[in-house]
Amino acid sequence: EVYNSSLKALEKDADNNIINSGNESFQVTIMPVPSEIIISPNYTSIKPPRNFSFNFSLADQGGNVMEGKTILMKVFNSSGGIILNSTLGSAGSYTYYFPSNSSQGFWSFNFYYGSLFSASKVYIEENKNFSISVNDNILRVTNTGNVPYDGVVTYFVSNSSWSGNYSETVNLN
C-alpha cells in the first residue's frame, strides 16, 4: 500500500524562535507480506454424515487478502492420521464431506504458507448407525456408524401371503 506522508523540520534559537524550517512531502510504499491465515468454519461439532464448510484466506499485515498465493491444507483424523493433502488458492471456501463412519473425536484442518500456520478443529460426534441389505436371500446387517453398534434390530418382512416382525440382538464392530 502507498501512504502519503510529510516531514517538517524546525531549528530554533535559544529564545525558542524558529530560525530555519523545511517541509517535505513524500510517499511511503509498504510491500504486502503474508502474515496470517484466517479460517472461518461453519461448525465446531458435527454428526456424520455431513458436510463441513469453511472460508479461508491468506492475509497481509494490513488484513488484506493476498492474491495469487497457494496455501497447503492437511486434514488429520482423530487418530492423527493424514486423510487429505491439498493445495488451495489464497482465499475462498472449501467443503469436506464426513462420511457416516468418520472416526469420532477431534479432526484438525491445518493450513500452511511458508512459516505461517493456522488450524481449525472440528469434533466428530458419535454416530451409531447400521444398514441392512438382502443379497442371494441372505440378510446382512452392517455397521455404517463410527462406534460399535450393540442393540436390537427389528425387521418387518412381508409378501403377498404373509408378513411378520423379527427381532435380533446384534453386536457390530
Short mmCIF file of C-alpha atoms in Angstrom, two decimals:
data_model
loop_
_atom_site.label_atom_id
_atom_site.label_comp_id
_atom_site.label_asym_id
_atom_site.label_seq_id
_atom_site.Cartn_x
_atom_site.Cartn_y
_atom_site.Cartn_z
CA GLU A 1 0.00 0.00 0.00
CA VAL A 2 1.04 3.58 -0.66
CA TYR A 3 0.81 6.18 2.12
CA ASN A 4 1.14 9.94 1.58
CA SER A 5 3.43 11.32 4.25
CA SER A 6 5.03 14.60 5.22
CA LEU A 7 8.01 15.64 7.30
CA LYS A 8 8.55 19.02 8.91
CA ALA A 9 11.85 20.08 10.49
CA LEU A 10 12.38 23.17 12.66
CA GLU A 11 15.51 24.87 14.02
CA LYS A 12 15.03 27.20 16.97
CA ASP A 13 17.36 29.65 18.71
CA ALA A 14 17.92 29.97 22.46
CA ASP A 15 14.77 32.11 22.76
CA ASN A 16 12.70 29.41 21.06
CA ASN A 17 12.27 31.40 17.86
CA ILE A 18 12.18 29.48 14.57
CA ILE A 19 15.27 30.41 12.57
CA ASN A 20 15.10 27.67 9.92
CA SER A 21 12.40 25.26 8.73
CA GLY A 22 11.62 22.88 5.95
CA ASN A 23 8.74 20.68 4.73
CA GLU A 24 8.90 17.61 2.58
CA SER A 25 6.01 15.55 1.19
CA PHE A 26 6.65 12.02 0.02
CA GLN A 27 5.03 8.64 -0.46
CA VAL A 28 5.87 5.52 1.51
CA THR A 29 5.16 2.17 -0.12
CA ILE A 30 4.76 -0.78 2.20
CA MET A 31 5.02 -4.07 0.39
CA PRO A 32 2.39 -6.61 1.47
CA VAL A 33 3.82 -9.52 3.39
CA PRO A 34 1.76 -12.63 4.20
CA SER A 35 1.18 -12.53 7.94
CA GLU A 36 -1.88 -14.60 8.81
CA ILE A 37 -4.04 -17.48 7.61
CA ILE A 38 -7.65 -16.84 8.56
CA ILE A 39 -10.10 -19.76 8.83
CA SER A 40 -13.84 -19.36 9.46
CA PRO A 41 -15.56 -22.74 9.94
CA ASN A 42 -19.34 -23.04 9.95
CA TYR A 43 -19.37 -25.68 12.75
CA THR A 44 -17.19 -26.77 15.65
CA SER A 45 -19.03 -30.07 16.11
CA ILE A 46 -20.89 -32.28 13.63
CA LYS A 47 -22.58 -35.66 13.45
CA PRO A 48 -21.73 -37.52 10.27
CA PRO A 49 -22.68 -37.96 7.54
CA ARG A 50 -22.40 -34.22 6.92
CA ASN A 51 -20.51 -31.54 5.04
CA PHE A 52 -18.06 -29.33 6.92
CA SER A 53 -17.55 -25.98 5.19
CA PHE A 54 -15.25 -23.08 5.95
CA ASN A 55 -13.86 -19.91 4.44
CA PHE A 56 -10.14 -19.28 4.40
CA SER A 57 -7.78 -16.51 3.36
CA LEU A 58 -4.12 -15.59 3.42
CA ALA A 59 -3.89 -12.01 4.71
CA ASP A 60 -1.08 -9.45 4.72
CA GLN A 61 -0.04 -7.26 7.65
CA GLY A 62 -2.91 -4.87 6.90
CA GLY A 63 -5.53 -7.65 6.90
CA ASN A 64 -5.92 -7.57 3.12
CA VAL A 65 -6.28 -10.83 1.17
CA MET A 66 -3.13 -11.79 -0.71
CA GLU A 67 -3.82 -12.72 -4.32
CA GLY A 68 -2.07 -15.37 -6.39
CA LYS A 69 -0.65 -17.38 -3.47
CA THR A 70 -1.09 -21.08 -2.66
CA ILE A 71 -1.93 -22.46 0.78
CA LEU A 72 -1.29 -26.08 1.76
CA MET A 73 -4.10 -27.80 3.68
CA LYS A 74 -3.75 -31.09 5.56
CA VAL A 75 -6.69 -32.87 7.17
CA PHE A 76 -5.92 -35.11 10.16
CA ASN A 77 -8.40 -37.60 11.62
CA SER A 78 -8.96 -38.12 15.34
CA SER A 79 -6.06 -40.61 15.46
CA GLY A 80 -3.65 -38.10 13.90
CA GLY A 81 -3.52 -39.81 10.51
CA ILE A 82 -3.35 -37.65 7.40
CA ILE A 83 -6.59 -38.05 5.45
CA LEU A 84 -6.10 -35.33 2.83
CA ASN A 85 -3.24 -33.22 1.45
CA SER A 86 -4.46 -30.42 -0.81
CA THR A 87 -3.35 -27.07 -2.21
CA LEU A 88 -5.77 -24.17 -2.16
CA GLY A 89 -5.71 -20.67 -3.55
CA SER A 90 -5.07 -17.70 -1.31
CA ALA A 91 -8.76 -17.22 -0.46
CA GLY A 92 -12.06 -18.98 -0.91
CA SER A 93 -14.32 -21.60 0.60
CA TYR A 94 -13.89 -25.35 0.95
CA THR A 95 -16.27 -28.18 1.83
CA TYR A 96 -15.15 -31.51 3.23
CA TYR A 97 -17.62 -34.39 3.41
CA PHE A 98 -17.54 -36.54 6.53
CA PRO A 99 -18.97 -39.97 5.68
CA SER A 100 -21.07 -41.87 8.20
CA ASN A 101 -18.11 -43.89 9.54
CA SER A 102 -15.73 -40.95 10.11
CA SER A 103 -13.91 -41.63 13.38
CA GLN A 104 -15.28 -39.95 16.48
CA GLY A 105 -13.14 -37.25 18.10
CA PHE A 106 -11.33 -34.07 17.11
CA TRP A 107 -10.25 -33.74 13.49
CA SER A 108 -7.83 -30.99 12.52
CA PHE A 109 -7.69 -28.90 9.36
CA ASN A 110 -4.14 -27.48 9.23
CA PHE A 111 -3.09 -24.70 6.88
CA TYR A 112 0.47 -23.76 5.92
CA TYR A 113 2.08 -20.95 3.96
CA GLY A 114 5.85 -20.66 4.36
CA SER A 115 6.41 -20.35 8.10
CA LEU A 116 2.76 -19.40 8.75
CA PHE A 117 0.46 -21.97 10.35
CA SER A 118 -3.19 -21.99 11.33
CA ALA A 119 -5.54 -24.79 12.36
CA SER A 120 -9.24 -25.35 12.81
CA LYS A 121 -10.58 -28.29 14.80
CA VAL A 122 -13.97 -29.92 14.44
CA TYR A 123 -15.38 -32.53 16.80
CA ILE A 124 -16.94 -35.54 15.08
CA GLU A 125 -19.77 -36.79 17.25
CA GLU A 126 -20.78 -40.39 17.87
CA ASN A 127 -22.79 -41.86 15.01
CA LYS A 128 -24.48 -45.12 15.95
CA ASN A 129 -25.91 -46.42 12.69
CA PHE A 130 -26.44 -49.57 10.64
CA SER A 131 -27.74 -50.59 7.24
CA ILE A 132 -29.45 -53.74 6.05
CA SER A 133 -29.33 -55.42 2.68
CA VAL A 134 -30.54 -58.65 1.12
CA ASN A 135 -28.33 -60.41 -1.40
CA ASP A 136 -28.81 -64.02 -2.59
CA ASN A 137 -31.55 -64.45 0.06
CA ILE A 138 -29.08 -63.51 2.81
CA LEU A 139 -29.95 -60.62 5.10
CA ARG A 140 -26.89 -58.60 6.06
CA VAL A 141 -26.71 -56.03 8.85
CA THR A 142 -23.68 -53.74 8.51
CA ASN A 143 -22.32 -51.16 10.92
CA THR A 144 -22.19 -47.88 9.00
CA GLY A 145 -21.52 -45.67 12.01
CA ASN A 146 -18.30 -44.67 13.75
CA VAL A 147 -18.81 -46.64 17.00
CA PRO A 148 -19.72 -50.28 17.70
CA TYR A 149 -23.43 -50.94 17.28
CA ASP A 150 -24.98 -53.05 20.04
CA GLY A 151 -28.72 -53.29 20.07
CA VAL A 152 -31.88 -54.90 18.84
CA VAL A 153 -32.74 -54.71 15.15
CA THR A 154 -36.35 -55.38 14.20
CA TYR A 155 -37.23 -56.41 10.65
CA PHE A 156 -40.62 -56.32 9.06
CA VAL A 157 -40.89 -58.91 6.30
CA SER A 158 -43.90 -59.34 4.05
CA ASN A 159 -45.05 -60.75 0.75
CA SER A 160 -48.47 -61.27 -0.82
CA SER A 161 -49.49 -64.10 1.52
CA TRP A 162 -47.84 -63.36 4.91
CA SER A 163 -45.94 -60.83 6.99
CA GLY A 164 -44.07 -60.82 10.24
CA ASN A 165 -41.74 -58.94 12.57
CA TYR A 166 -38.42 -60.40 13.57
CA SER A 167 -36.06 -59.03 16.17
CA GLU A 168 -32.42 -59.84 16.62
CA THR A 169 -29.78 -58.59 19.03
CA VAL A 170 -26.68 -57.55 17.10
CA ASN A 171 -23.12 -56.64 18.11
CA LEU A 172 -21.47 -54.90 15.16
CA ASN A 173 -17.95 -53.55 15.40
#
